[in-house]
Short mmCIF file of C-alpha atoms in Angstrom, two decimals:
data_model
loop_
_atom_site.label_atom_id
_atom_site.label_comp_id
_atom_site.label_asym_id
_atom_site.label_seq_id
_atom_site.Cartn_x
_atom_site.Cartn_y
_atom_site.Cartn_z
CA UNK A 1 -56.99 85.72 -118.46
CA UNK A 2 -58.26 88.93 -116.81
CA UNK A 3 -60.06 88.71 -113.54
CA UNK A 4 -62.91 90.96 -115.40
CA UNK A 5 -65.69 88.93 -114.23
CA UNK A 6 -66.98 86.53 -116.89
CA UNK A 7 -70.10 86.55 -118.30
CA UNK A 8 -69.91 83.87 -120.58
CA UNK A 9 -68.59 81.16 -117.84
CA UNK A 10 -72.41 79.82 -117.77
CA UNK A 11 -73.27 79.92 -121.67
CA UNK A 12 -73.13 76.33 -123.30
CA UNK A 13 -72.85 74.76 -126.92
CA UNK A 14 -75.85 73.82 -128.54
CA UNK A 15 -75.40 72.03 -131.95
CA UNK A 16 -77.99 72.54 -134.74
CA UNK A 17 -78.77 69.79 -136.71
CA UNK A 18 -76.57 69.80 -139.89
CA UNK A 19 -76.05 67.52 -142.99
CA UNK A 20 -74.52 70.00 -145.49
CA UNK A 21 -70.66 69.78 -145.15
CA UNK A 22 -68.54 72.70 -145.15
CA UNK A 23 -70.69 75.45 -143.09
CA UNK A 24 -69.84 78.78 -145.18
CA UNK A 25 -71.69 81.74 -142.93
CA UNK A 26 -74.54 82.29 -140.62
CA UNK A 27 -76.65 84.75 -140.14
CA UNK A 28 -79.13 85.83 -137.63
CA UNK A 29 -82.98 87.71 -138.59
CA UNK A 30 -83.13 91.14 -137.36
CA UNK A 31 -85.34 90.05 -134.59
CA UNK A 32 -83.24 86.86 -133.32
CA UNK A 33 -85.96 84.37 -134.09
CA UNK A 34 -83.83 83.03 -136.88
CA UNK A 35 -80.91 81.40 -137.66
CA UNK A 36 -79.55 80.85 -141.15
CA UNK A 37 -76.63 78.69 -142.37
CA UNK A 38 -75.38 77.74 -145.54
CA UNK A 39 -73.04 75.06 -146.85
CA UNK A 40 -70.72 73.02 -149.42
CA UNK A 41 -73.40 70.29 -149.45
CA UNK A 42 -76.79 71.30 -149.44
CA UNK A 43 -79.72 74.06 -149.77
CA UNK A 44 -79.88 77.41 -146.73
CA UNK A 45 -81.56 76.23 -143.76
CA UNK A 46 -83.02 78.11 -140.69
CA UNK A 47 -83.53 77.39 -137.16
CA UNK A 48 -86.62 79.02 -135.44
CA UNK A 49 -85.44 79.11 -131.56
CA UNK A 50 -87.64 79.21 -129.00
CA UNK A 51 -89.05 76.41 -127.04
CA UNK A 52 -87.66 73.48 -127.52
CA UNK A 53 -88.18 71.33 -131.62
CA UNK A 54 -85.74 74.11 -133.02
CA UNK A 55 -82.70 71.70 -133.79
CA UNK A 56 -83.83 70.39 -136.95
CA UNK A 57 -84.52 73.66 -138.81
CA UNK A 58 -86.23 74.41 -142.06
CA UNK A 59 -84.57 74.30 -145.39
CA UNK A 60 -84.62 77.39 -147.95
CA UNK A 61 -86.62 76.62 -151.52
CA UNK A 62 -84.15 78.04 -154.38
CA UNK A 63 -81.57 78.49 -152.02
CA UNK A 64 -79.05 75.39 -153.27
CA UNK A 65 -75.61 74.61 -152.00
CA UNK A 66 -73.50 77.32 -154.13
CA UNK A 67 -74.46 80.14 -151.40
CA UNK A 68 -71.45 81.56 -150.08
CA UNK A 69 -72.74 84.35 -147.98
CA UNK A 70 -75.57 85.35 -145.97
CA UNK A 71 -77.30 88.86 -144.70
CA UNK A 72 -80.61 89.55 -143.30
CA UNK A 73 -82.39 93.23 -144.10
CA UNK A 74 -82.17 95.32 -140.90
CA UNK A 75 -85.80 95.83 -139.48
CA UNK A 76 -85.65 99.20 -140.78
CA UNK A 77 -86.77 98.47 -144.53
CA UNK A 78 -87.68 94.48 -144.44
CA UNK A 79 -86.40 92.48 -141.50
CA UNK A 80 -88.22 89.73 -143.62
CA UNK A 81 -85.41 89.65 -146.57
CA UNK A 82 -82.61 87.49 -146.69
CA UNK A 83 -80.20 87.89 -148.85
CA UNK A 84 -77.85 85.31 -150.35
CA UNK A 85 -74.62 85.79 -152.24
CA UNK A 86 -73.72 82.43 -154.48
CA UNK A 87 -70.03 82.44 -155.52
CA UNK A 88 -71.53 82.40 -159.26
CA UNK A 89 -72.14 85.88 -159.86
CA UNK A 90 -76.04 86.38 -157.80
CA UNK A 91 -76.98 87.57 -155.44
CA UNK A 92 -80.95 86.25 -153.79
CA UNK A 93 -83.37 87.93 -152.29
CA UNK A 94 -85.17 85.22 -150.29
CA UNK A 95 -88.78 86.69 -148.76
CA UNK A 96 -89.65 85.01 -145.48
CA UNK A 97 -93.59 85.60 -145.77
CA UNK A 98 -93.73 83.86 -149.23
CA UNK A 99 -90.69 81.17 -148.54
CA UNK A 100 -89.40 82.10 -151.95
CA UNK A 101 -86.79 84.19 -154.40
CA UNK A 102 -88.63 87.54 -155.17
CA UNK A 103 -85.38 88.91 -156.69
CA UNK A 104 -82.03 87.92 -158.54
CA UNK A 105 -79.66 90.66 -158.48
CA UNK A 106 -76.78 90.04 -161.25
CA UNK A 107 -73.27 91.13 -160.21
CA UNK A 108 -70.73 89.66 -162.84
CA UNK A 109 -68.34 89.13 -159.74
CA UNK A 110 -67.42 85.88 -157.62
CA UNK A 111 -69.08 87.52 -154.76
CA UNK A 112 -66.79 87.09 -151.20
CA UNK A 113 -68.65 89.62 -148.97
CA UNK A 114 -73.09 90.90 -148.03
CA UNK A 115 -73.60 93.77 -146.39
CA UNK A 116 -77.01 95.25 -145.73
CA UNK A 117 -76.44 99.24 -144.89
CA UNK A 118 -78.23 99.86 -141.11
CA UNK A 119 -80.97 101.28 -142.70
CA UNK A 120 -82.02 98.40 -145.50
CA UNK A 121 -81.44 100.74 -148.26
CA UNK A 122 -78.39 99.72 -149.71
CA UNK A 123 -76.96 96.29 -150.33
CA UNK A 124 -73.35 96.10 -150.84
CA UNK A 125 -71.70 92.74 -152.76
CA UNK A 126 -68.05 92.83 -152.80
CA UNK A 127 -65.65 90.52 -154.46
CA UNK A 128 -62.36 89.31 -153.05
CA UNK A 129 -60.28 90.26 -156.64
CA UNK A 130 -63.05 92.48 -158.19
CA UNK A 131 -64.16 95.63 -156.09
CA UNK A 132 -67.56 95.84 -155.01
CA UNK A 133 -71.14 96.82 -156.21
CA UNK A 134 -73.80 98.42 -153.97
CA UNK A 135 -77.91 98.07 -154.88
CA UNK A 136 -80.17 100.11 -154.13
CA UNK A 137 -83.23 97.54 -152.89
CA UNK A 138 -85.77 99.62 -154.61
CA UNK A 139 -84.42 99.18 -158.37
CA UNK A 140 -81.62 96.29 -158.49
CA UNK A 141 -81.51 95.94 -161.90
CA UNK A 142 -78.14 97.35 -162.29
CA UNK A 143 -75.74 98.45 -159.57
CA UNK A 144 -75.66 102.30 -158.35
CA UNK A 145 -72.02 102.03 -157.59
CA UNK A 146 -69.57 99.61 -158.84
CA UNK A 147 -65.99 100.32 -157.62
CA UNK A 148 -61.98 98.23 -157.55
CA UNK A 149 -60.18 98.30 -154.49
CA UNK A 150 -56.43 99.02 -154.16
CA UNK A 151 -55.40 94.95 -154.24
CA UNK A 152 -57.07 92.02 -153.04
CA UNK A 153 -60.26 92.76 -151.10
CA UNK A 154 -61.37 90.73 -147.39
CA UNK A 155 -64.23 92.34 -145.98
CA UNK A 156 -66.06 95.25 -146.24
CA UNK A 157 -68.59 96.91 -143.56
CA UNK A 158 -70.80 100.00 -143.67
CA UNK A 159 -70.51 102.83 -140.87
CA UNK A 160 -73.67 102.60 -138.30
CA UNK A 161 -74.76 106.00 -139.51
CA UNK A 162 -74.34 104.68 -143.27
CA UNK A 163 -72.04 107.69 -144.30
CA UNK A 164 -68.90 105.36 -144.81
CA UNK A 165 -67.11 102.94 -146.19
CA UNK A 166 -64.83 100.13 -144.93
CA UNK A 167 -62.44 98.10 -147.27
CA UNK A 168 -59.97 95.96 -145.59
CA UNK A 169 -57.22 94.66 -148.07
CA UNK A 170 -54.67 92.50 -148.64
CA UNK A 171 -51.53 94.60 -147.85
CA UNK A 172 -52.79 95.24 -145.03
CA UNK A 173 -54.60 98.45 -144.86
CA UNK A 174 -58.42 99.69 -144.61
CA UNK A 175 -59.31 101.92 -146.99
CA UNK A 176 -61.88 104.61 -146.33
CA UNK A 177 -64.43 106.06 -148.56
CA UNK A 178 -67.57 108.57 -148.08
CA UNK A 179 -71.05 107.54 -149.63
CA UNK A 180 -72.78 107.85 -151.50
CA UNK A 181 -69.51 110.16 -153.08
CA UNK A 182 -67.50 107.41 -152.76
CA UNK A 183 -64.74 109.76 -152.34
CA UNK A 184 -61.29 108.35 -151.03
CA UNK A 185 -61.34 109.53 -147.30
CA UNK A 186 -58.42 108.01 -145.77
CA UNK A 187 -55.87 104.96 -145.17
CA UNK A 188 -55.54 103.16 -141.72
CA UNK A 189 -52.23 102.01 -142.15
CA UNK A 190 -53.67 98.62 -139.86
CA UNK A 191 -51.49 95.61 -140.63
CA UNK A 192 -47.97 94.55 -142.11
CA UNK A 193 -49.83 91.95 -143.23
CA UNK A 194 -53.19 91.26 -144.76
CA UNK A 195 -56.08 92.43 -143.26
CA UNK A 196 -58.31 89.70 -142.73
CA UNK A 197 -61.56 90.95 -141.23
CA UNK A 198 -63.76 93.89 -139.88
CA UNK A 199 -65.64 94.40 -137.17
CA UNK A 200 -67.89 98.07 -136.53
CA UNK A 201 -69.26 98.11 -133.03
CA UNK A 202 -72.67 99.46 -133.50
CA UNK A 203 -72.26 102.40 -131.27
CA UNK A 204 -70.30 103.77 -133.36
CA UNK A 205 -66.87 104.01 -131.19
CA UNK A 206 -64.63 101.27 -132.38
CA UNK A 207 -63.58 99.79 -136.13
CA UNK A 208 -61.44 96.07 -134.86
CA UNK A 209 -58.96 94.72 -137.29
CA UNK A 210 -57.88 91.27 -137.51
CA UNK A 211 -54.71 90.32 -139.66
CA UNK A 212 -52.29 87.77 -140.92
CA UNK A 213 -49.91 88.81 -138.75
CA UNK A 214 -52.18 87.13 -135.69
CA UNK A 215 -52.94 90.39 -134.01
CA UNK A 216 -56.19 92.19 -133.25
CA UNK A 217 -56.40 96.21 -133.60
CA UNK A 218 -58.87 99.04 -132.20
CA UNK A 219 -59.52 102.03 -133.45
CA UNK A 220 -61.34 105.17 -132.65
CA UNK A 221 -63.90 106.17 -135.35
CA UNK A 222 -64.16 109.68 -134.91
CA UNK A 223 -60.37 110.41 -135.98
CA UNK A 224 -59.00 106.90 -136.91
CA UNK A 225 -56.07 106.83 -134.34
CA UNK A 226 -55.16 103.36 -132.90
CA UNK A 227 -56.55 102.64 -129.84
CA UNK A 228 -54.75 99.40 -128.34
CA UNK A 229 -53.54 96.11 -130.09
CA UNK A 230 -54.55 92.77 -128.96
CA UNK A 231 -51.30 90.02 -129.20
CA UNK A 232 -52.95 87.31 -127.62
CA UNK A 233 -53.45 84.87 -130.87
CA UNK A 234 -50.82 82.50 -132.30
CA UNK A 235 -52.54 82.55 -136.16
CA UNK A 236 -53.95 84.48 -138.79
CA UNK A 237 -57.41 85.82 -137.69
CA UNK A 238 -60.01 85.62 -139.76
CA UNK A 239 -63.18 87.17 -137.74
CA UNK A 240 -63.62 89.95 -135.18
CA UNK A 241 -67.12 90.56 -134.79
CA UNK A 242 -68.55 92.90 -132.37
CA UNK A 243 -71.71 92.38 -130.05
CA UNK A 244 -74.80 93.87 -129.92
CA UNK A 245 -74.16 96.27 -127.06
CA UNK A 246 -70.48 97.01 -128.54
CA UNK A 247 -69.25 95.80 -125.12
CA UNK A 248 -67.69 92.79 -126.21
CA UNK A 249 -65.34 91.36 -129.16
CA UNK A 250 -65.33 87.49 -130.28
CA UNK A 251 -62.61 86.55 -132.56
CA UNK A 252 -61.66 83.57 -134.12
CA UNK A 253 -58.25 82.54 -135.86
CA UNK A 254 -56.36 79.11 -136.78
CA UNK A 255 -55.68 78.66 -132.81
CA UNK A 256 -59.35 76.46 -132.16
CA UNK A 257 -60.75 78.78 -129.98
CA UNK A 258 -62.73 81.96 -130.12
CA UNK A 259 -61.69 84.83 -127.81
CA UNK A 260 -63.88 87.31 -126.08
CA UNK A 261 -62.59 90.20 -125.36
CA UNK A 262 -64.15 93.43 -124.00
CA UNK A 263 -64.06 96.43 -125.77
CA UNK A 264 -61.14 98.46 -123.43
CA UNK A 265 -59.27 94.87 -124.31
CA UNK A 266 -59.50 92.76 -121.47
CA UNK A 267 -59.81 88.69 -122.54
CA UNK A 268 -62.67 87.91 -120.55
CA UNK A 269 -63.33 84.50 -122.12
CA UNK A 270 -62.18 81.90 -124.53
CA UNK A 271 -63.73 79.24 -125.67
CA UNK A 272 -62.51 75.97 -126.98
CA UNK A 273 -63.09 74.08 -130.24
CA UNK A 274 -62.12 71.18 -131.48
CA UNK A 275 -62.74 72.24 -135.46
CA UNK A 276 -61.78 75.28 -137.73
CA UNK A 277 -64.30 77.93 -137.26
CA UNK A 278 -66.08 79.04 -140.76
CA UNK A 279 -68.37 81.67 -139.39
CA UNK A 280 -69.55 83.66 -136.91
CA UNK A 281 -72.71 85.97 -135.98
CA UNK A 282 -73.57 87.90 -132.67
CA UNK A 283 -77.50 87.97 -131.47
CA UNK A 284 -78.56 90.59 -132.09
CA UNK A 285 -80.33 91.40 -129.12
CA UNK A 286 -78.48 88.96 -126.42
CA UNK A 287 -74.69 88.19 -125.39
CA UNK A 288 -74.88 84.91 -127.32
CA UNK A 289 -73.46 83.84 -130.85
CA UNK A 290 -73.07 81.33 -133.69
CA UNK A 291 -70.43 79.81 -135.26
CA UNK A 292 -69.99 77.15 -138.28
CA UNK A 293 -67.54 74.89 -138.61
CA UNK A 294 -64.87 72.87 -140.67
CA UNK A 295 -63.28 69.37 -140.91
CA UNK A 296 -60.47 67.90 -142.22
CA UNK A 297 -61.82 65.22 -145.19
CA UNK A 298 -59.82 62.50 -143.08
CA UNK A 299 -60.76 63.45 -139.63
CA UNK A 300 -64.36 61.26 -139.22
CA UNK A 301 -65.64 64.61 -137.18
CA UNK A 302 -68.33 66.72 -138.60
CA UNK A 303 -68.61 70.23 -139.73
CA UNK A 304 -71.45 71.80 -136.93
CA UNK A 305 -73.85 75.04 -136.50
CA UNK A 306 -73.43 75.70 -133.00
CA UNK A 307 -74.92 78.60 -130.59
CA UNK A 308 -72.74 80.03 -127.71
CA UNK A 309 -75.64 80.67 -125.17
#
């Protein structure tokens, strides 16, 4: 552990109340008031934090228990949408003022991947053997871009300036395409194995890779060179997510723990679990996350939405 002083060393668990199995994502509002999970067992539900009678949260009308992912619009078009990515081909735009589906967006894909471009113009739905589709919020009745990837698709993430493309893949690479062109840009040759997960640090600096091969890369965004590669994991990871400052890097893996690591690489925290982790969000406004969880069917624990604050 690095003797960078830890900020973290005071933050503590807090478990949201949770009934529905399986936790598959969480997601915070643009604002932070919110916190949204779904599971295997049961519809959305949100947390309203604030002073104390947050733990039991609100459940989502429409939203049932096939929801696989989760996104809320950036502030910039509708901080008030929230939408929700069922493995059976929709996609649900769930309006906060009127606690209801406004839209149903069709994609013909088992949808693995939401992402909301910075601005809330764009909506991009991406499917793990399919390619992806991107909506544009003001007309979603058919896709404005529907594209394959070169093999087996993990994540996908916009640029913070919206002008690219990230598609990590299964042999290991990220591809790297222009928009709206969607021209081929280049290859980051990450991984010898898959590439699990993205992460963009939202100054714009960084692009993190997490693989199969239970390393962590950085790279510089401007010209795609690698910056350092973080060893310290023992399996596959399968999130690197950056925070809101860009500072700081939490990753989870197999290993039941997520590390925190700051930007220039330093491990400046890790913190223990006892369960799988399924998910994981920054605040976006404070150096605090959440994570969902996963149990073995024989174990007697319970899958758990917790906060890191």
């Amino acid at each position: 552990m690095s003797s960078t002083h830890d900020v973290f060393s005071k933050h503590k668990e807090n478990k949201m109340h949770w009934e529905q199995g399986t936790v598959y994502d969480v997601a915070w509002s643009s604002d932070g008031n919110l916190l949204t999970a779904s599971g295997a067992k049961g519809p959305v539900r949100s947390w309203r934090l604030g002073r104390g009678g947050h733990k039991e949260g609100d459940e989502h009308k429409g939203l049932t228990s096939d929801i696989e992912r989760l996104a809320w619009c950036p502030p910039t078009h509708d901080g008030n949408l929230l939408a929700a990515a069922s493995y059976e081909k929709h996609v649900y735009l769930w309006d906060q003022r009127s606690g209801s589906v406004q839209q149903t967006l069709t994609t013909n894909k088992a949808n693995s991947e939401l992402q909301w471009m910075q601005s809330g113009k764009y909506l991009l739905v991406a499917s793990r053997d399919e390619g992806i589709d991107v909506f544009d919020v003001a007309n979603t009745q058919q896709p404005v871009v529907s594209a394959t990837a070169d093999g087996s698709l993990n994540a996908a993430r916009w640029s913070v300036d919206g002008r690219l493309l990230f598609l990590a893949t299964h042999a290991g690479n990220v591809e790297v395409y222009s928009w709206p062109a969607m021209e081929h840009v280049t290859v980051v040759p990450a991984h010898a194995a898959s590439c699990n997960c993205l992460g963009v640090d939202p100054r714009g600096l960084v692009l993190a890779t997490g693989s199969a091969d239970a390393t962590m890369e950085l790279w510089n965004m401007e010209d795609f060179s690698l910056m350092r590669t973080l060893p310290e994991f023992e399996s596959p990871l399968m999130f690197t997510e950056f925070s809101m400052d860009g500072r700081y890097i939490a990753s989870a893996s197999d290993d039941l723990e997520i590390k925190i690591h700051e930007t220039e690489g330093a491990l400046v925290h890790k913190l223990k679990l006892s369960l799988l982790t399924t998910a994981l969000a920054w605040h976006p406004r404070n150096l605090a996350f959440a994570y969902g969880s996963t149990a073995p069917s024989k174990s007697g624990a319970k899958p758990a939405v917790t906060i890191f604050l």
